[in-house]
Coordinates of C-alpha atoms and ligand atoms in Angstrom, one line a residue:
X108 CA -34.5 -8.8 18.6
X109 CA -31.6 -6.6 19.5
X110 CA -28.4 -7.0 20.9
X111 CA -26.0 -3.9 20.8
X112 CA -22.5 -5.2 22.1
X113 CA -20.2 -2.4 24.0
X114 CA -16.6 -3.3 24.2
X115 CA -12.9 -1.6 24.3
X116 CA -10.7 -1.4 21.5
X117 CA -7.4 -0.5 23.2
X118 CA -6.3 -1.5 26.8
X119 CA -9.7 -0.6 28.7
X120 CA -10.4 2.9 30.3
X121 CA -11.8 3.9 26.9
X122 CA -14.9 5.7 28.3
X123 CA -17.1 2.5 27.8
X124 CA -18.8 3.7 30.9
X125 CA -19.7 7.1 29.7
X126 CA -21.0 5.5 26.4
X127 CA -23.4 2.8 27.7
X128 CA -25.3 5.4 30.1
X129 CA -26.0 7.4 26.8
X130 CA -27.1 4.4 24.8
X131 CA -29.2 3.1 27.5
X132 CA -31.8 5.8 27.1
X133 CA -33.2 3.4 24.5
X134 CA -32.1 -0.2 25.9
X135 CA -34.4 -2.3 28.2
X136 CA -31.5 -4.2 29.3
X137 CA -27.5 -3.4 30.1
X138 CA -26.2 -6.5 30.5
X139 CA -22.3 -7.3 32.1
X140 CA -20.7 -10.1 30.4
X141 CA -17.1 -10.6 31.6
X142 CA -14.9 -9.3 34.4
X143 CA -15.2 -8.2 37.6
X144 CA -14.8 -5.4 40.0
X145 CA -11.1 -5.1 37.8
X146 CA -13.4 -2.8 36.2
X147 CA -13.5 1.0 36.5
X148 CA -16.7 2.4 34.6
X149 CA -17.3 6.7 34.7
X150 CA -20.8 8.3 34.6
X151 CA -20.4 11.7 34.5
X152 CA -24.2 13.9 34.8
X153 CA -24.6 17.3 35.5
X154 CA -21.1 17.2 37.3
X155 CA -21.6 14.4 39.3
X156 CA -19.6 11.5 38.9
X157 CA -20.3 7.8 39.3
X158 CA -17.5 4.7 39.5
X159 CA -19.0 1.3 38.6
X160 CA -17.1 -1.6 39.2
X161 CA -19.7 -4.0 39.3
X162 CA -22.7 -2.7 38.6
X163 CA -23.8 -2.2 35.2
X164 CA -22.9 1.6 33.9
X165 CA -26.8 2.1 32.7
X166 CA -27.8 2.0 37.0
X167 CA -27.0 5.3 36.9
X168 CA -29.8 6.2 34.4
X169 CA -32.3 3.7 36.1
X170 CA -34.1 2.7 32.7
X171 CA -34.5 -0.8 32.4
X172 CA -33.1 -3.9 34.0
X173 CA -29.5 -4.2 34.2
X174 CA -28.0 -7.9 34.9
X175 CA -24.9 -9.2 36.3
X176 CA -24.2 -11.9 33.7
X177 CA -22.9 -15.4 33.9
X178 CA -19.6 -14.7 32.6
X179 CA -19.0 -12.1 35.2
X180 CA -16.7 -12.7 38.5
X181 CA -18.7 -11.4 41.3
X182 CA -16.7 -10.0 44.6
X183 CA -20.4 -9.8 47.0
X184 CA -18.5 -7.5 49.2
X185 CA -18.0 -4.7 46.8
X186 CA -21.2 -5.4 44.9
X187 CA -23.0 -4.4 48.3
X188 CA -21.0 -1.4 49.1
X189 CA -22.1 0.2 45.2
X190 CA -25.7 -1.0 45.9
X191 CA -25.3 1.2 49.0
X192 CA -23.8 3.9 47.8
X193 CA -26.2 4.0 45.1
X194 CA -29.3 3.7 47.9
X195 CA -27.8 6.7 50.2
X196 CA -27.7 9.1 47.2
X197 CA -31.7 8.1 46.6
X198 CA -31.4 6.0 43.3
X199 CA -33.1 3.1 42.5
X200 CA -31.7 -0.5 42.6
X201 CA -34.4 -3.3 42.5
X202 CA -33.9 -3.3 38.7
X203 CA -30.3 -4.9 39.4
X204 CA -30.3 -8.9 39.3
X205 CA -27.6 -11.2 39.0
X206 CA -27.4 -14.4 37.3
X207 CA -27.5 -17.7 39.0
X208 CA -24.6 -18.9 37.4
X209 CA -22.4 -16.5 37.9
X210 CA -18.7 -16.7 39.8
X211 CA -18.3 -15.5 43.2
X212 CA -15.0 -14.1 44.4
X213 CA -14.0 -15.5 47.7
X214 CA -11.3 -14.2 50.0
X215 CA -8.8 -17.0 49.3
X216 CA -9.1 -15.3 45.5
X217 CA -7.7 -11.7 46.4
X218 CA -5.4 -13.3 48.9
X219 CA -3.4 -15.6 46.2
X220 CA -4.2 -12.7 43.5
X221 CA -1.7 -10.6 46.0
X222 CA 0.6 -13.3 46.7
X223 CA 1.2 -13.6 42.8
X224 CA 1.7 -10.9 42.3
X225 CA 4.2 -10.4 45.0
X226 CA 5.9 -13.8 44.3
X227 CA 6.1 -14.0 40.8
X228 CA 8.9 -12.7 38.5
X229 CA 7.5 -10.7 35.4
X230 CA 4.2 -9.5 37.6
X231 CA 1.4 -8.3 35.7
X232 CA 0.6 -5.7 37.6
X233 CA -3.1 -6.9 38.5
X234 CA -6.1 -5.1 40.2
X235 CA -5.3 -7.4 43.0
X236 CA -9.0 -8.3 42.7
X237 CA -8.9 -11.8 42.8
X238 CA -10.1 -12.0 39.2
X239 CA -7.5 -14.2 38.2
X240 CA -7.6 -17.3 40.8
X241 CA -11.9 -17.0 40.5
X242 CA -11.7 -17.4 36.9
X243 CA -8.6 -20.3 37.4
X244 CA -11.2 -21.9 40.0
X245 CA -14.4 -21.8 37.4
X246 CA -12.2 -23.7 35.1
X247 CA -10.7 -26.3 37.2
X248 CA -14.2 -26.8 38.4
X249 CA -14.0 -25.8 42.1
X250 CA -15.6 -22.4 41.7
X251 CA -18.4 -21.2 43.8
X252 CA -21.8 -19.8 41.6
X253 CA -24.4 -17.5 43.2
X254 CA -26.8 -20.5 42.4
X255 CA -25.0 -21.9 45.8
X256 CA -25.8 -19.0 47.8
X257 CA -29.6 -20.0 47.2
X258 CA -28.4 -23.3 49.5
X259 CA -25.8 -22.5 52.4
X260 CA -25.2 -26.6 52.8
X261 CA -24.2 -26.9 49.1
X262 CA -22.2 -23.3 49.5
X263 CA -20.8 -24.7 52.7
X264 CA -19.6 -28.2 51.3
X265 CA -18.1 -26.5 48.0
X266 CA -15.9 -24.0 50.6
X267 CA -14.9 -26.9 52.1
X268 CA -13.5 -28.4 49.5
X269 CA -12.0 -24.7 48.0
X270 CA -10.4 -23.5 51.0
X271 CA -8.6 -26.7 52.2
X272 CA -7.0 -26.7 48.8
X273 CA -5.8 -22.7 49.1
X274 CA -4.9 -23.1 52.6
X275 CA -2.3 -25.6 51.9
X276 CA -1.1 -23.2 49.3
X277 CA -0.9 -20.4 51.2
X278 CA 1.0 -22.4 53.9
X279 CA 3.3 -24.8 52.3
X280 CA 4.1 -22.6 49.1
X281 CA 3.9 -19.1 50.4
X282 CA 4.5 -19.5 54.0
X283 CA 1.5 -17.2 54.9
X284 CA -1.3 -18.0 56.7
X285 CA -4.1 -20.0 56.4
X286 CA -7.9 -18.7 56.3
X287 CA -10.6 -19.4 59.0
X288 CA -13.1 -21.9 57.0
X289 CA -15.8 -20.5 59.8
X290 CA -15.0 -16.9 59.1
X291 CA -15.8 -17.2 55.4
X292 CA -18.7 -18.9 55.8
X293 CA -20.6 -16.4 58.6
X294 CA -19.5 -13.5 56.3
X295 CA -20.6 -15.2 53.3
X296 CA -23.6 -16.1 54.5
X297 CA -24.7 -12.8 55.3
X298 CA -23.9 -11.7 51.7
X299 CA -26.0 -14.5 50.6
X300 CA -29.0 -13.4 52.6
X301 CA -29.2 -10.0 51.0
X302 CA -28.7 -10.5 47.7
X303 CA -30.5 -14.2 47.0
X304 CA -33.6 -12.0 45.8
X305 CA -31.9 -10.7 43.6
X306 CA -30.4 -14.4 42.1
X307 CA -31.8 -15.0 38.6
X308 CA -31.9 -17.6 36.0
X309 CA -30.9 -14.7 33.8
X310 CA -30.1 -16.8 30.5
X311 CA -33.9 -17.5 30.2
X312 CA -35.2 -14.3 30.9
X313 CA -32.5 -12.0 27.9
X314 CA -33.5 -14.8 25.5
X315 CA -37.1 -14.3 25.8
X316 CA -36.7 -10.7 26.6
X317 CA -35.2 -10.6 23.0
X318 CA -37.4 -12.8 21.1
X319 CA -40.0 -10.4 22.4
X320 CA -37.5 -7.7 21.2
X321 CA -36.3 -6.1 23.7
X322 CA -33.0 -3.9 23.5
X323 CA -30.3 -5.4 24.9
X324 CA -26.7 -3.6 25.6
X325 CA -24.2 -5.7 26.6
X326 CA -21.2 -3.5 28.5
X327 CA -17.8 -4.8 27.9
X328 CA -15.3 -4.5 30.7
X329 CA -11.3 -4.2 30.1
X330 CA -11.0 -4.3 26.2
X331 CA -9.5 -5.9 23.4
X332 CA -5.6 -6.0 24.7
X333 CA -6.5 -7.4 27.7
X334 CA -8.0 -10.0 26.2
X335 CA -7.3 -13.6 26.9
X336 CA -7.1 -15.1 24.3
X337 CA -5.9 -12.2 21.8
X338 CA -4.6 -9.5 24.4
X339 CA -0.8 -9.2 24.9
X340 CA -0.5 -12.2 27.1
X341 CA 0.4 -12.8 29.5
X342 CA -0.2 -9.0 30.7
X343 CA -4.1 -9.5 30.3
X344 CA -7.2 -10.2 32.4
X345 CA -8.3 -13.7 33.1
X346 CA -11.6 -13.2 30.9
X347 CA -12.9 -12.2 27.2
X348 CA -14.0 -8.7 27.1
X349 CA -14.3 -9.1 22.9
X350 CA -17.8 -9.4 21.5
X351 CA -17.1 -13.6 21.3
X352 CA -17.2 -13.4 25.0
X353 CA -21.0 -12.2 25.0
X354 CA -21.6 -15.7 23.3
X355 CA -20.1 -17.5 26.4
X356 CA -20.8 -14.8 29.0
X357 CA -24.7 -14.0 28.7
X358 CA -25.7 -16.6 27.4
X359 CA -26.5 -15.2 23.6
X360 CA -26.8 -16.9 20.5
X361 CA -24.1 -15.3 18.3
X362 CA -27.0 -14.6 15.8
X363 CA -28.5 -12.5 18.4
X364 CA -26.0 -9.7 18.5
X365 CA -27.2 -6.9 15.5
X366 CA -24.3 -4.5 16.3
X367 CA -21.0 -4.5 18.0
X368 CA -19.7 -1.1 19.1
X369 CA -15.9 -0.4 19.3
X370 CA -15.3 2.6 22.2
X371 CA -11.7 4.1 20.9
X372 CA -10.1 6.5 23.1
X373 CA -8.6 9.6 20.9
X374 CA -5.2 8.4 22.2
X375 CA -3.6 5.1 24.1
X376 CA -3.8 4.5 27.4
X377 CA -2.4 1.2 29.7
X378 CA -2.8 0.4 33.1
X379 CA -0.3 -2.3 34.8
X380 CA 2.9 -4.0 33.2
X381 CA 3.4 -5.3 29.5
X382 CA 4.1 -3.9 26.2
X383 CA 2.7 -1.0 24.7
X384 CA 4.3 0.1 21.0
X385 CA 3.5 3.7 21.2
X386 CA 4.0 4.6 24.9
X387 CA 5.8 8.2 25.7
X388 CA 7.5 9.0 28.4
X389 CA 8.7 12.0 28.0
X390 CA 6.3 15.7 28.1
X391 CA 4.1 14.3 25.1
X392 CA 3.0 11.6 27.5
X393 CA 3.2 13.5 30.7
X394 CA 1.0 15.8 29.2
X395 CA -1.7 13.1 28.2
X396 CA -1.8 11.9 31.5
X397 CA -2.2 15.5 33.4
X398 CA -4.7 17.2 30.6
X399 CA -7.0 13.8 30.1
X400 CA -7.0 12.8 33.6
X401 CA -5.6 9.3 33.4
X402 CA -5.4 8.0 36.9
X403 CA -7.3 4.5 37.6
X404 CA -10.9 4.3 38.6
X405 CA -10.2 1.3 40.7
X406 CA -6.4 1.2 41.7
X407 CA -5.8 5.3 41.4
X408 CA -2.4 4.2 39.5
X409 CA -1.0 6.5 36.9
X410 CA -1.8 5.3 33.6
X411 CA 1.2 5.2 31.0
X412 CA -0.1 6.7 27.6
X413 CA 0.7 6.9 24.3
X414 CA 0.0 8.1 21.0
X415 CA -3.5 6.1 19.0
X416 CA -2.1 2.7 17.7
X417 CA -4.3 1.5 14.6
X418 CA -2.3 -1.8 13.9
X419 CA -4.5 -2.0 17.5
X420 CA -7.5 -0.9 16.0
X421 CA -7.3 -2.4 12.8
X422 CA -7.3 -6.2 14.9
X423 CA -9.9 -4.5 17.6
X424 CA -12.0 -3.9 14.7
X425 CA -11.2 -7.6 13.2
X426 CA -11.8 -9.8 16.1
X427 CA -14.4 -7.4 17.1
X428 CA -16.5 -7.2 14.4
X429 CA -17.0 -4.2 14.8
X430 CA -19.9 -2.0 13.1
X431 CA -19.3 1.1 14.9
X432 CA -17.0 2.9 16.6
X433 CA -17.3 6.0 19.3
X434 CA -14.0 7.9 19.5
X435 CA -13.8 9.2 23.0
X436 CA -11.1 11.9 24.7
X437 CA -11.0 13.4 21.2
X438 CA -11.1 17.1 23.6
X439 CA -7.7 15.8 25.1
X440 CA -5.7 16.2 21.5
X441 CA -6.0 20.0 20.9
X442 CA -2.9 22.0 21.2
X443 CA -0.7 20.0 19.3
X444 CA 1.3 21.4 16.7
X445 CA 1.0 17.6 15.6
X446 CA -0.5 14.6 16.1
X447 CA 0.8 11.1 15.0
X448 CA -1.2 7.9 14.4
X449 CA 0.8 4.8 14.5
X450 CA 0.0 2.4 11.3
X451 CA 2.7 -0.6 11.6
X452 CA 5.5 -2.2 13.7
X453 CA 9.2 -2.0 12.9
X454 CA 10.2 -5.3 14.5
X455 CA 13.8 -5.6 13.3
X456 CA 13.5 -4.6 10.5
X457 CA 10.1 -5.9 9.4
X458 CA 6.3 -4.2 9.2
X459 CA 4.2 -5.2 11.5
X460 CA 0.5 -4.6 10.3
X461 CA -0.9 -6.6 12.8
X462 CA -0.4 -7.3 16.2
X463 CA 1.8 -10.6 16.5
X464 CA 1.3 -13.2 19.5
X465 CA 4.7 -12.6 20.8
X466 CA 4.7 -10.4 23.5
X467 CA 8.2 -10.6 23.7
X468 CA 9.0 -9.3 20.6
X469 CA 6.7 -6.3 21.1
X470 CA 8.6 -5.1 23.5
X471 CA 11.5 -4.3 20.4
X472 CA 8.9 -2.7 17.9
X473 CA 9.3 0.8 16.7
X474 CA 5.7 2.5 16.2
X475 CA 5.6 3.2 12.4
X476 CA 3.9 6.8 12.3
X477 CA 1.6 9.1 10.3
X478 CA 2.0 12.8 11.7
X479 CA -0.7 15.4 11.0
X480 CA -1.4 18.4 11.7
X481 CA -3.0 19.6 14.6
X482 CA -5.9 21.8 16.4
X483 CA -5.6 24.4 19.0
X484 CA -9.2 25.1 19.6
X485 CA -11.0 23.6 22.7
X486 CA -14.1 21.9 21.1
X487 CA -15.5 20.1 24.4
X488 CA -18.7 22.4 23.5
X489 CA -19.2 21.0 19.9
X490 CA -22.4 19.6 19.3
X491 CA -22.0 19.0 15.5
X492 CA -19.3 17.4 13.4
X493 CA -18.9 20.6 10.8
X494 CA -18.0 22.7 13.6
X495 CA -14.9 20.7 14.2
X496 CA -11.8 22.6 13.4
X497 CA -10.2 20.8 9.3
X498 CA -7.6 19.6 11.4
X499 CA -9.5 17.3 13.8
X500 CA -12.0 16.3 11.1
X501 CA -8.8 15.1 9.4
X502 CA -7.8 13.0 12.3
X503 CA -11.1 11.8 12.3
X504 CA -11.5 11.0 8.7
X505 CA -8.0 8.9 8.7
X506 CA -9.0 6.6 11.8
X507 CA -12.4 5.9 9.6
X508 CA -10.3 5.2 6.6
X509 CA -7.7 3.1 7.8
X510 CA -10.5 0.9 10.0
X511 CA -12.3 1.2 7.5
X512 CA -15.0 1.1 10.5
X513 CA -17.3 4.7 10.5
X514 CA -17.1 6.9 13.9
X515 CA -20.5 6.9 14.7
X516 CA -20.2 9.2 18.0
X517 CA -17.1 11.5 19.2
X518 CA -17.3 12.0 22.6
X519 CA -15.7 15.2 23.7
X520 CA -16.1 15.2 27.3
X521 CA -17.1 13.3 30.3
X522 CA -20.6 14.3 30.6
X523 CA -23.3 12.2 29.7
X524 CA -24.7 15.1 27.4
X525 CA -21.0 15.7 25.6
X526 CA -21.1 14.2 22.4
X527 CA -21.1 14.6 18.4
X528 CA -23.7 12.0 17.3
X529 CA -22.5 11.4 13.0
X530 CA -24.7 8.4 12.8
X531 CA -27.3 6.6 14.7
X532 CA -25.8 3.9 16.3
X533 CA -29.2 1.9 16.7
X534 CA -31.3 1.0 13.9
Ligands
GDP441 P1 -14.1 2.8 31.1 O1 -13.4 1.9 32.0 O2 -13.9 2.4 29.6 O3 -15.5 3.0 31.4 O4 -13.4 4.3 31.2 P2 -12.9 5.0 32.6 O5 -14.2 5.5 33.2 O6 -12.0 4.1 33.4 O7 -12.0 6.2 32.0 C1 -12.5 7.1 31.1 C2 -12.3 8.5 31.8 O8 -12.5 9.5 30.8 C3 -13.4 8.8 32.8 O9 -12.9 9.7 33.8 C4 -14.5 9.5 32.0 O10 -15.3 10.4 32.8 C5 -13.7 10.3 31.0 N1 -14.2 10.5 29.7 C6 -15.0 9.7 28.9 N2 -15.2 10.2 27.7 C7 -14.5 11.4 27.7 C8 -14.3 12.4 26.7 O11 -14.8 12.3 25.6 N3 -13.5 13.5 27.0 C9 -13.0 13.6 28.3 N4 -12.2 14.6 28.5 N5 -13.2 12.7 29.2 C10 -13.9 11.6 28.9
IMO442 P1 -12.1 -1.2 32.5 O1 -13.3 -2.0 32.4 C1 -7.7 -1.0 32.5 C2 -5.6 -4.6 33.7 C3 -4.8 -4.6 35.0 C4 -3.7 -5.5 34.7 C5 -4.4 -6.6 33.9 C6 -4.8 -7.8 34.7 O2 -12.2 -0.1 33.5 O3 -11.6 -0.7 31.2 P2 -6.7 -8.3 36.5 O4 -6.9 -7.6 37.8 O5 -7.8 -8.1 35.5 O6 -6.2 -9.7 36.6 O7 -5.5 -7.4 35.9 O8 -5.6 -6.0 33.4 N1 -7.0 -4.2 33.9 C7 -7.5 -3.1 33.4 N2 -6.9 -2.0 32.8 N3 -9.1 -1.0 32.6 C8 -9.7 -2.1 33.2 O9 -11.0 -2.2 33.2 C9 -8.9 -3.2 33.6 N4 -9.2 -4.3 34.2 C10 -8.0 -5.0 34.4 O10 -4.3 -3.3 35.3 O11 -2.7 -4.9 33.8
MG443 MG1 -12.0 2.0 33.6

């Protein structure tokens, strides 16, 4: 029995993607837990590149059977455009299932996710995905599973009730149109027809998979900030990307989880509105952005960055569990004279060492920072962790200490083959 949980330490865009196709080579399973098609997941191999939203990051290897959980917010539109663009470049996909009881993502959802965000003062700055109002449906119990897509009466009856609610929304509180009910349902049944094969009671089939045990890897989407529940709400996703959410998402017993892996990028990166302590903007963050490439996988915006933020990786590591950690992006540091590492928050006066649940006071808080020195050379070619220049190591070695978490891999570029492995993440 083996359960290897991937998940994001900062505010997503870590490189999760890149990290589950290189632990897949040994996992029978890559399992998706939480979110949606918010999600932006890069495979890099041999130059080419791959952007998963949906699909699990370890289709692009094809080992194994990868599993849309029930925790997961499924948009059937976009899940059958990446099955098709996987199928045109000649890969495989009839090892992708998806779990009966996960969420679907209707039209109404993306509609009111826009409107929100339109309407509402203080916007969050959302994927416009309709994550939010699917996950607000599940819980006030008027969602719609992929379970009903194996009945079109039951799916028809439960849209029924959905849309009538929505519409009345839309019209009396936004003063936008209504949906067509008899639109929805042709396109939506469609959808059903090609993917019912793939509809699984996937709950039963991990558990016994890892009694038998079988590797599991659960992927993480979004990350630790972004968290519901412990993100900087309300600038978070609707879901819970921590390890806790594999519990509730798949379907796991927490005893069944042997290792959770914490993906850190080298520095901090946001996408969308909210606070973030260490955020630049001036060349030092310009500079991030342009050299490490930080544009959105799924919305193309500009990311904001920002120097690394341990009070953030300290509570990522806490809430986490976290057993391991892969240090991503690392290549993007060299050429600083220095490099700073933020350990606490000035909040008027008083250290922060962890993050507070007051979002609004994080807006006020003065990064407390370590500065070291820096590298110049480019060590995207380093394939062992004594040919990294002192200075790095150094870096390296202070993240470890303060964590007190050990960097088992440090990723140094986007390709599936660029890595430092320090320690065998699977045991
Ligand atoms: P995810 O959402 O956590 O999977 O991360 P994204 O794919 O949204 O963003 C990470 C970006 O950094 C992608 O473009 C990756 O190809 C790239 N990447 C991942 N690891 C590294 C690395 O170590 N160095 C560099 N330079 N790029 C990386
Ligand atoms: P990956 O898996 C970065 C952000 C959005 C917004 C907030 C809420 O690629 O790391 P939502 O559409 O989820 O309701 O938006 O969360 N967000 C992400 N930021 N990476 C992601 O995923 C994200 N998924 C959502 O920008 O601020
Ligand atoms: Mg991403």
């Amino acid at each position: 029995m083996a359960g290897y949980v991937v998940v994001g330490t900062q505010w997503g865009d870590e490189g999760k993607g890149k990290i589950i196709d290189v632990l897949a080579s040994k996992a029978d399973y890559v399992v998706r837990y939480q979110g949606g098609n918010n999600a932006g997941h890069t495979v890099v191999v041999n130059g080419e590149k791959f952007a998963l939203h949906l699909l699990p990051s370890g289709m692009v290897l094809g080992k194994g059977k990868c599993i849309i959980g029930p925790g997961v917010v499924i948009d059937p539109k976009v899940l059958l455009e990446e099955i098709d663009r996987l199928e045109k470049k000649g890969m495989k996909t009839d090892n992708l299932f998806i779990s009966d009881r996960a969420q679907i993502i209707m039209p109404y959802h993306i509609k009111m996710d826009e409107l929100r965000e339109e309407y509402s003062e203080g916007r969050i700055g959302t994927t416009k995905r309709g994550i939010g109002p699917c996950y607000a449906d599940k819980i006030t119990r008027i969602g719609i599973r992929a379970v009903d897509f194996l009945d079109m009466n039951i799916f028809a009856k439960k849209l029924k009730i959905a849309l009538d609610e929505k519409n009345a929304i839309f019209t009396k509180i936004y003063n936008s149109e209504p949906l067509s009910y008899e639109k929805i349902l042709e396109e939506y049944t469609l959808y059903a027809n090609i993917l019912k094969d793939r509809i699984i009671d996937s709950v039963i089939e991990l558990n016994e998979a890892m009694d038998q045990g079988k590797v599991v890897l659960f992927e993480g989407a979004q990350a630790m900030m972004l968290d519901i529940n412990y993100g900087t709400y309300p600038f978070v996703t609707s879901s819970s990307p921590t390890s806790g959410g594999v519990t509730t998402g798949a379907g796991i017993a927490p005893n069944k989880i042997t290792k959770c892996i914490g993906v850190m990028k080298a520095y901090t990166t946001r996408v969308g509105g909210g606070p973030f302590v260490t955020e630049l903007n001036d060349e030092v963050g310009e500079r991030l952005r342009t050299v490490g490439y930080e544009y959105g996988v799924t919305t193309g915006r500009a990311r904001r960055c920002g120097w690394l933020d341990l009070v953030v990786g300290k509570y990522a590591s806490v809430i986490n569990g976290l057993t391991d950690i892969v240090l991503t992006k690392i290549d993007i540091l060299s050429g600083f004279d220095t490099v700073k590492i933020c350990v606490g928050y000035d909040i008027g006066g008083k250290i922060y060492k962890s993050v507070p649940a007051s979002t609004d006071i994080l807006y006020d808080a003065k990064a407390v920072y370590e500065e070291l020195p820096g590298w110049k050379e480019d060590i995207s070619k380093i394939t062992k962790y004594e040919d990294l220049p002192e200075n790095c190591k150094k870096y390296i070695k202070r993240i470890e200490e303060y964590i007190n978490c050990p960097i088992s891999i440090i990723s140094v570029g986007p390709e599936r083959t660029q890595n430092i492995v320090v320690k065998e993440i699977y045991i």
